[in-house]
Amino acid sequence: MSIFWQLTRSFLLPIMKCKNHHQTEKLYTNESGVAIPSKMERNIIKGQTCLKYTSVHILKKEDTLKSVYPEFLPDPTPQWRNKLREKLERQDMLARRAVMPIPEFYVGGFMKCSMNPTNPYGKSNYFGVCDRGGGSLKKGYFLWKMSENGVEILYEMYCPLITSIETLRLEKRMDEELLYLRDSLPEYSTFPLDMDPEPLQEGATVPINQLKVKLKPRPWHSRWERFNLQGVQDLELPTKFIERAKTFEKPWEKYDLMKDYRETISEEEQRDIFLEVSSSYPQMEAARRRIKRTRT
């Protein structure tokens, strides 16, 4: 009986200690925002037994990384996934950011891009409104501007030919893509050539532009009545177009859990990715703040 009690006590005592540590110990972070392993976690690393323990998290910094640096998340399409390639791409992206600071921007913001092309005409500058973005190392953004005719240029954000990227107006729009600007009236895509940067105070939330654009009469580049667009005025279409657009609606997709799973990166994988990137987070944030101070 005594031998059984000793074996039971030797097995249960570490578990009870780990449980108490899990309830009482605080989680401290280093300068990069990465949690420092607690005493309980260090004991686990040394080989002690515990059934439940706290994993390493990125506190508060993770939300900032998700919102400001979403390109570090890979494309969730299963047939395009390759973890080795994604890891090498993230290293290349961090190395590029160490050479050229990239400001914070969103779809709908006004941006200026300077590029040193291979042609003999030298450096070129172009600015416009960002109407669409991409992801991963090939993350690009389309700048749309109306000058005589509409001009839309794709810039790959991490292209080595780009010398500088500047955000003239930091704001968001109500839609994730602004491709309908191709069919909007010219005044919604016309900007002054001498537009000055409009700085945003440090710590202020990014404003959402509630502007609703007016589209030109049909024909359009796409059937915009079939999209749930928030930034477009009433399309003023005949009833038959509206009724036909309703047949293409898929209201059940917002309840499709498998569709959401296939189109997103899991929280566990996101945590691992941002834990890998977090070591360079202070340098990226310092560069981003330095760009803001330069604009002011």
mmCIF file of C-alpha atoms in Angstrom:
data_model
loop_
_atom_site.group_PDB
_atom_site.id
_atom_site.type_symbol
_atom_site.label_atom_id
_atom_site.label_comp_id
_atom_site.label_asym_id
_atom_site.label_seq_id
_atom_site.Cartn_x
_atom_site.Cartn_y
_atom_site.Cartn_z
ATOM 1 C CA MET A 1 0.000 0.000 0.000
ATOM 2 C CA SER A 2 2.823 2.376 0.848
ATOM 3 C CA ILE A 3 4.507 1.709 -2.500
ATOM 4 C CA PHE A 4 1.248 2.449 -4.339
ATOM 5 C CA TRP A 5 0.818 5.687 -2.390
ATOM 6 C CA GLN A 6 4.373 6.794 -3.166
ATOM 7 C CA LEU A 7 3.880 6.144 -6.880
ATOM 8 C CA THR A 8 0.557 8.015 -6.895
ATOM 9 C CA ARG A 9 2.051 10.933 -4.963
ATOM 10 C CA SER A 10 5.077 11.167 -7.275
ATOM 11 C CA PHE A 11 2.747 11.320 -10.282
ATOM 12 C CA LEU A 12 0.123 13.760 -8.952
ATOM 13 C CA LEU A 13 2.401 16.247 -7.210
ATOM 14 C CA PRO A 14 3.984 17.719 -10.398
ATOM 15 C CA ILE A 15 0.527 18.053 -11.956
ATOM 16 C CA MET A 16 -0.818 19.966 -8.947
ATOM 17 C CA LYS A 17 2.211 22.254 -8.969
ATOM 18 C CA CYS A 18 1.783 22.966 -12.677
ATOM 19 C CA LYS A 19 -1.889 23.745 -12.128
ATOM 20 C CA ASN A 20 -1.092 26.226 -9.390
ATOM 21 C CA HIS A 21 1.576 27.893 -11.509
ATOM 22 C CA HIS A 22 -0.865 28.131 -14.414
ATOM 23 C CA GLN A 23 -3.338 30.014 -12.230
ATOM 24 C CA THR A 24 -0.971 32.382 -10.436
ATOM 25 C CA GLU A 25 2.088 33.091 -12.584
ATOM 26 C CA LYS A 26 2.101 36.201 -14.734
ATOM 27 C CA LEU A 27 3.179 36.292 -18.361
ATOM 28 C CA TYR A 28 6.037 38.697 -19.045
ATOM 29 C CA THR A 29 7.211 39.889 -22.447
ATOM 30 C CA ASN A 30 10.500 41.038 -23.870
ATOM 31 C CA GLU A 31 11.134 44.102 -26.054
ATOM 32 C CA SER A 32 9.844 42.316 -29.154
ATOM 33 C CA GLY A 33 6.509 41.566 -27.510
ATOM 34 C CA VAL A 34 7.205 37.835 -27.285
ATOM 35 C CA ALA A 35 6.217 36.142 -24.059
ATOM 36 C CA ILE A 36 9.066 34.974 -21.836
ATOM 37 C CA PRO A 37 8.548 31.361 -20.685
ATOM 38 C CA SER A 38 7.362 31.180 -17.099
ATOM 39 C CA LYS A 39 8.896 28.982 -14.425
ATOM 40 C CA MET A 40 6.324 26.316 -15.173
ATOM 41 C CA GLU A 41 7.227 26.350 -18.877
ATOM 42 C CA ARG A 42 10.942 26.183 -18.093
ATOM 43 C CA ASN A 43 10.266 23.138 -15.936
ATOM 44 C CA ILE A 44 8.444 21.521 -18.849
ATOM 45 C CA ILE A 45 11.400 22.243 -21.117
ATOM 46 C CA LYS A 46 13.643 20.520 -18.587
ATOM 47 C CA GLY A 47 11.490 17.394 -18.808
ATOM 48 C CA GLN A 48 9.059 17.628 -15.888
ATOM 49 C CA THR A 49 5.538 16.288 -16.331
ATOM 50 C CA CYS A 50 2.518 18.552 -16.798
ATOM 51 C CA LEU A 51 -0.825 17.932 -18.494
ATOM 52 C CA LYS A 52 -1.739 21.556 -19.197
ATOM 53 C CA TYR A 53 0.547 24.520 -19.793
ATOM 54 C CA THR A 54 0.542 27.942 -21.352
ATOM 55 C CA SER A 55 1.982 28.185 -24.865
ATOM 56 C CA VAL A 56 4.099 31.092 -26.059
ATOM 57 C CA HIS A 57 1.979 33.964 -27.385
ATOM 58 C CA ILE A 58 2.586 37.300 -28.982
ATOM 59 C CA LEU A 59 0.697 39.770 -26.827
ATOM 60 C CA LYS A 60 -1.053 42.703 -28.494
ATOM 61 C CA LYS A 61 1.720 42.833 -31.094
ATOM 62 C CA GLU A 62 -0.017 40.019 -32.975
ATOM 63 C CA ASP A 63 -3.079 42.149 -33.739
ATOM 64 C CA THR A 64 -0.846 44.939 -35.030
ATOM 65 C CA LEU A 65 1.083 42.536 -37.232
ATOM 66 C CA LYS A 66 -2.153 41.148 -38.659
ATOM 67 C CA SER A 67 -3.531 44.588 -39.521
ATOM 68 C CA VAL A 68 -0.389 46.443 -40.647
ATOM 69 C CA TYR A 69 1.693 43.601 -42.126
ATOM 70 C CA PRO A 70 -0.858 41.138 -43.568
ATOM 71 C CA GLU A 71 1.461 40.185 -46.439
ATOM 72 C CA PHE A 72 3.417 37.922 -44.092
ATOM 73 C CA LEU A 73 0.437 35.558 -44.121
ATOM 74 C CA PRO A 74 0.624 33.137 -47.075
ATOM 75 C CA ASP A 75 -2.087 32.529 -49.623
ATOM 76 C CA PRO A 76 -4.534 30.042 -48.049
ATOM 77 C CA THR A 77 -5.210 28.239 -51.350
ATOM 78 C CA PRO A 78 -4.187 24.618 -50.561
ATOM 79 C CA GLN A 79 -2.653 23.795 -53.956
ATOM 80 C CA TRP A 80 -0.361 26.833 -53.711
ATOM 81 C CA ARG A 81 0.985 26.128 -50.233
ATOM 82 C CA ASN A 82 4.657 25.287 -49.715
ATOM 83 C CA LYS A 83 5.979 25.935 -46.214
ATOM 84 C CA LEU A 84 9.643 26.013 -47.216
ATOM 85 C CA ARG A 85 8.972 28.552 -49.964
ATOM 86 C CA GLU A 86 6.829 30.645 -47.613
ATOM 87 C CA LYS A 87 9.574 30.712 -44.980
ATOM 88 C CA LEU A 88 12.183 31.798 -47.540
ATOM 89 C CA GLU A 89 9.814 34.476 -48.829
ATOM 90 C CA ARG A 90 9.309 35.899 -45.341
ATOM 91 C CA GLN A 91 13.072 36.097 -44.866
ATOM 92 C CA ASP A 92 13.383 37.901 -48.205
ATOM 93 C CA MET A 93 10.599 40.317 -47.230
ATOM 94 C CA LEU A 94 12.282 41.151 -43.931
ATOM 95 C CA ALA A 95 15.601 41.721 -45.718
ATOM 96 C CA ARG A 96 13.890 44.058 -48.199
ATOM 97 C CA ARG A 97 12.202 46.022 -45.415
ATOM 98 C CA ALA A 98 15.587 46.477 -43.744
ATOM 99 C CA VAL A 99 16.808 48.283 -46.886
ATOM 100 C CA MET A 100 13.671 50.224 -47.885
ATOM 101 C CA PRO A 101 11.012 51.193 -45.308
ATOM 102 C CA ILE A 102 7.477 50.444 -46.481
ATOM 103 C CA PRO A 103 4.720 52.613 -44.973
ATOM 104 C CA GLU A 104 1.343 51.489 -43.735
ATOM 105 C CA PHE A 105 -1.424 51.657 -46.347
ATOM 106 C CA TYR A 106 -4.825 50.189 -47.123
ATOM 107 C CA VAL A 107 -7.144 49.865 -50.083
ATOM 108 C CA GLY A 108 -8.545 53.342 -50.679
ATOM 109 C CA GLY A 109 -5.469 55.243 -49.552
ATOM 110 C CA PHE A 110 -3.619 57.743 -51.743
ATOM 111 C CA MET A 111 -0.088 56.576 -52.519
ATOM 112 C CA LYS A 112 2.998 57.668 -54.413
ATOM 113 C CA CYS A 113 5.524 55.226 -55.839
ATOM 114 C CA SER A 114 8.987 56.010 -57.200
ATOM 115 C CA MET A 115 10.592 53.452 -59.457
ATOM 116 C CA ASN A 116 13.959 53.174 -61.156
ATOM 117 C CA PRO A 117 13.112 51.215 -64.311
ATOM 118 C CA THR A 118 15.505 49.638 -66.773
ATOM 119 C CA ASN A 119 14.592 52.069 -69.560
ATOM 120 C CA PRO A 120 16.860 55.054 -70.390
ATOM 121 C CA TYR A 121 14.314 57.662 -69.267
ATOM 122 C CA GLY A 122 15.390 57.405 -65.645
ATOM 123 C CA LYS A 123 13.360 57.509 -62.457
ATOM 124 C CA SER A 124 9.564 57.587 -62.708
ATOM 125 C CA ASN A 125 6.990 58.735 -60.159
ATOM 126 C CA TYR A 126 3.325 57.821 -60.113
ATOM 127 C CA PHE A 127 0.597 58.362 -57.570
ATOM 128 C CA GLY A 128 -3.031 57.395 -57.340
ATOM 129 C CA VAL A 129 -5.580 55.596 -55.202
ATOM 130 C CA CYS A 130 -4.900 52.007 -54.153
ATOM 131 C CA ASP A 131 -7.798 49.937 -55.501
ATOM 132 C CA ARG A 132 -6.609 46.367 -54.897
ATOM 133 C CA GLY A 133 -3.888 44.453 -53.053
ATOM 134 C CA GLY A 134 -2.329 40.996 -53.013
ATOM 135 C CA GLY A 135 -0.429 38.787 -50.593
ATOM 136 C CA SER A 136 2.892 37.130 -49.762
ATOM 137 C CA LEU A 137 6.181 38.132 -51.440
ATOM 138 C CA LYS A 138 4.358 38.969 -54.663
ATOM 139 C CA LYS A 139 2.080 41.346 -52.797
ATOM 140 C CA GLY A 140 1.179 44.118 -55.177
ATOM 141 C CA TYR A 141 -1.134 47.045 -55.261
ATOM 142 C CA PHE A 142 -2.895 48.732 -58.147
ATOM 143 C CA LEU A 143 -2.743 52.525 -58.374
ATOM 144 C CA TRP A 144 -5.626 54.032 -60.344
ATOM 145 C CA LYS A 145 -5.714 57.609 -61.584
ATOM 146 C CA MET A 146 -7.704 59.499 -64.193
ATOM 147 C CA SER A 147 -5.504 61.534 -66.536
ATOM 148 C CA GLU A 148 -7.065 61.966 -69.979
ATOM 149 C CA ASN A 149 -7.909 58.264 -69.841
ATOM 150 C CA GLY A 150 -7.885 56.011 -66.818
ATOM 151 C CA VAL A 151 -4.465 54.585 -65.958
ATOM 152 C CA GLU A 152 -4.008 51.599 -63.669
ATOM 153 C CA ILE A 153 -0.508 50.347 -62.814
ATOM 154 C CA LEU A 154 0.440 47.249 -60.838
ATOM 155 C CA TYR A 155 3.402 47.650 -58.486
ATOM 156 C CA GLU A 156 4.908 44.694 -56.678
ATOM 157 C CA MET A 157 5.631 46.025 -53.219
ATOM 158 C CA TYR A 158 8.871 44.098 -52.724
ATOM 159 C CA CYS A 159 10.215 44.698 -56.236
ATOM 160 C CA PRO A 160 13.899 45.791 -56.025
ATOM 161 C CA LEU A 161 13.324 48.417 -58.745
ATOM 162 C CA ILE A 162 11.081 50.438 -56.411
ATOM 163 C CA THR A 163 13.090 53.138 -54.644
ATOM 164 C CA SER A 164 10.424 54.611 -52.361
ATOM 165 C CA ILE A 165 6.773 54.194 -51.389
ATOM 166 C CA GLU A 166 4.908 57.059 -49.754
ATOM 167 C CA THR A 167 1.392 57.223 -48.330
ATOM 168 C CA LEU A 168 -0.104 60.632 -49.087
ATOM 169 C CA ARG A 169 -3.427 59.979 -47.357
ATOM 170 C CA LEU A 170 -3.901 57.061 -44.983
ATOM 171 C CA GLU A 171 -7.518 55.907 -45.049
ATOM 172 C CA LYS A 172 -9.761 52.946 -45.735
ATOM 173 C CA ARG A 173 -12.858 52.434 -47.853
ATOM 174 C CA MET A 174 -16.011 50.467 -47.208
ATOM 175 C CA ASP A 175 -15.114 47.845 -49.843
ATOM 176 C CA GLU A 176 -12.109 45.521 -50.033
ATOM 177 C CA GLU A 177 -11.595 46.326 -53.729
ATOM 178 C CA LEU A 178 -12.241 49.531 -55.661
ATOM 179 C CA LEU A 179 -12.174 48.115 -59.169
ATOM 180 C CA TYR A 180 -15.480 49.850 -59.860
ATOM 181 C CA LEU A 181 -13.505 53.113 -60.117
ATOM 182 C CA ARG A 182 -12.844 52.038 -63.709
ATOM 183 C CA ASP A 183 -16.513 52.748 -64.427
ATOM 184 C CA SER A 184 -16.964 55.733 -62.107
ATOM 185 C CA LEU A 185 -17.196 59.390 -63.065
ATOM 186 C CA PRO A 186 -13.815 61.084 -63.665
ATOM 187 C CA GLU A 187 -14.014 63.353 -60.599
ATOM 188 C CA TYR A 188 -13.666 60.334 -58.287
ATOM 189 C CA SER A 189 -10.281 59.436 -59.809
ATOM 190 C CA THR A 190 -8.784 62.864 -60.527
ATOM 191 C CA PHE A 191 -6.139 64.204 -58.142
ATOM 192 C CA PRO A 192 -3.922 67.308 -58.168
ATOM 193 C CA LEU A 193 -0.364 66.748 -59.320
ATOM 194 C CA ASP A 194 1.034 68.726 -56.369
ATOM 195 C CA MET A 195 -0.847 66.829 -53.677
ATOM 196 C CA ASP A 196 0.921 67.106 -50.309
ATOM 197 C CA PRO A 197 1.015 64.339 -47.688
ATOM 198 C CA GLU A 198 -1.728 64.480 -45.072
ATOM 199 C CA PRO A 199 -0.157 63.203 -41.828
ATOM 200 C CA LEU A 200 -2.135 61.194 -39.306
ATOM 201 C CA GLN A 201 -1.452 61.643 -35.616
ATOM 202 C CA GLU A 202 0.491 58.891 -33.897
ATOM 203 C CA GLY A 203 -1.864 56.368 -32.312
ATOM 204 C CA ALA A 204 -4.959 57.651 -34.123
ATOM 205 C CA THR A 205 -7.287 55.136 -35.744
ATOM 206 C CA VAL A 206 -7.259 54.932 -39.520
ATOM 207 C CA PRO A 207 -10.368 56.772 -40.800
ATOM 208 C CA ILE A 208 -12.884 55.039 -43.051
ATOM 209 C CA ASN A 209 -13.960 57.116 -46.030
ATOM 210 C CA GLN A 210 -17.749 56.867 -46.356
ATOM 211 C CA LEU A 211 -17.707 58.263 -49.896
ATOM 212 C CA LYS A 212 -20.102 56.642 -52.374
ATOM 213 C CA VAL A 213 -19.103 57.022 -56.005
ATOM 214 C CA LYS A 214 -21.403 57.502 -58.962
ATOM 215 C CA LEU A 215 -20.954 55.068 -61.839
ATOM 216 C CA LYS A 216 -21.283 55.967 -65.486
ATOM 217 C CA PRO A 217 -24.120 54.412 -67.499
ATOM 218 C CA ARG A 218 -23.729 50.868 -68.758
ATOM 219 C CA PRO A 219 -21.864 49.043 -70.293
ATOM 220 C CA TRP A 220 -19.409 48.405 -67.448
ATOM 221 C CA HIS A 221 -16.279 46.320 -67.053
ATOM 222 C CA SER A 222 -18.211 43.982 -64.770
ATOM 223 C CA ARG A 223 -21.779 43.421 -63.596
ATOM 224 C CA TRP A 224 -21.474 45.481 -60.426
ATOM 225 C CA GLU A 225 -25.103 44.883 -59.468
ATOM 226 C CA ARG A 226 -24.110 41.296 -58.590
ATOM 227 C CA PHE A 227 -21.603 42.465 -55.957
ATOM 228 C CA ASN A 228 -22.509 43.662 -52.504
ATOM 229 C CA LEU A 229 -20.839 47.056 -52.918
ATOM 230 C CA GLN A 230 -21.089 49.564 -50.086
ATOM 231 C CA GLY A 231 -19.199 52.437 -51.715
ATOM 232 C CA VAL A 232 -21.413 52.847 -54.797
ATOM 233 C CA GLN A 233 -24.524 54.955 -55.195
ATOM 234 C CA ASP A 234 -27.803 53.576 -56.503
ATOM 235 C CA LEU A 235 -27.090 51.959 -59.874
ATOM 236 C CA GLU A 236 -30.510 52.960 -61.269
ATOM 237 C CA LEU A 237 -30.917 49.775 -63.274
ATOM 238 C CA PRO A 238 -34.150 48.304 -64.663
ATOM 239 C CA THR A 239 -35.957 45.805 -62.465
ATOM 240 C CA LYS A 240 -34.992 42.829 -64.642
ATOM 241 C CA PHE A 241 -31.288 43.394 -63.877
ATOM 242 C CA ILE A 242 -31.944 43.543 -60.135
ATOM 243 C CA GLU A 243 -34.073 40.385 -60.198
ATOM 244 C CA ARG A 244 -31.466 38.500 -62.196
ATOM 245 C CA ALA A 245 -28.711 39.634 -59.806
ATOM 246 C CA LYS A 246 -30.647 38.099 -56.890
ATOM 247 C CA THR A 247 -30.386 34.665 -58.522
ATOM 248 C CA PHE A 248 -26.582 34.851 -58.125
ATOM 249 C CA GLU A 249 -26.699 35.599 -54.402
ATOM 250 C CA LYS A 250 -25.316 32.973 -52.022
ATOM 251 C CA PRO A 251 -26.638 33.897 -48.567
ATOM 252 C CA TRP A 252 -25.667 30.497 -47.136
ATOM 253 C CA GLU A 253 -21.936 31.147 -47.578
ATOM 254 C CA LYS A 254 -21.741 33.196 -44.387
ATOM 255 C CA TYR A 255 -22.677 30.001 -42.500
ATOM 256 C CA ASP A 256 -20.256 27.767 -44.439
ATOM 257 C CA LEU A 257 -17.581 26.893 -41.881
ATOM 258 C CA MET A 258 -15.555 24.771 -44.295
ATOM 259 C CA LYS A 259 -15.403 27.633 -46.801
ATOM 260 C CA ASP A 260 -14.080 29.948 -44.087
ATOM 261 C CA TYR A 261 -11.547 27.316 -43.070
ATOM 262 C CA ARG A 262 -10.255 26.900 -46.631
ATOM 263 C CA GLU A 263 -9.988 30.653 -47.210
ATOM 264 C CA THR A 264 -8.150 31.558 -43.998
ATOM 265 C CA ILE A 265 -4.953 30.669 -42.192
ATOM 266 C CA SER A 266 -5.563 28.945 -38.866
ATOM 267 C CA GLU A 267 -4.879 30.865 -35.658
ATOM 268 C CA GLU A 268 -2.211 28.362 -34.630
ATOM 269 C CA GLU A 269 -0.308 28.818 -37.895
ATOM 270 C CA GLN A 270 -0.694 32.594 -37.734
ATOM 271 C CA ARG A 271 0.784 32.570 -34.244
ATOM 272 C CA ASP A 272 3.797 30.574 -35.444
ATOM 273 C CA ILE A 273 4.336 32.904 -38.403
ATOM 274 C CA PHE A 274 4.150 36.085 -36.350
ATOM 275 C CA LEU A 275 6.375 34.542 -33.715
ATOM 276 C CA GLU A 276 8.950 34.038 -36.465
ATOM 277 C CA VAL A 277 8.570 37.640 -37.681
ATOM 278 C CA SER A 278 8.343 39.256 -34.238
ATOM 279 C CA SER A 279 12.131 39.465 -33.849
ATOM 280 C CA SER A 280 12.179 42.125 -36.601
ATOM 281 C CA TYR A 281 9.033 43.870 -35.374
ATOM 282 C CA PRO A 282 10.803 46.681 -33.394
ATOM 283 C CA GLN A 283 12.892 47.648 -36.430
ATOM 284 C CA MET A 284 9.826 47.687 -38.704
ATOM 285 C CA GLU A 285 7.846 49.791 -36.236
ATOM 286 C CA ALA A 286 10.749 52.222 -35.808
ATOM 287 C CA ALA A 287 10.955 52.645 -39.587
ATOM 288 C CA ARG A 288 7.193 53.170 -39.837
ATOM 289 C CA ARG A 289 7.235 55.866 -37.135
ATOM 290 C CA ARG A 290 10.248 57.513 -38.772
ATOM 291 C CA ILE A 291 8.302 57.760 -42.041
ATOM 292 C CA LYS A 292 5.397 59.419 -40.213
ATOM 293 C CA ARG A 293 7.715 61.958 -38.572
ATOM 294 C CA THR A 294 9.264 62.731 -41.962
ATOM 295 C CA ARG A 295 5.831 63.455 -43.440
ATOM 296 C CA THR A 296 5.029 65.867 -40.619
#
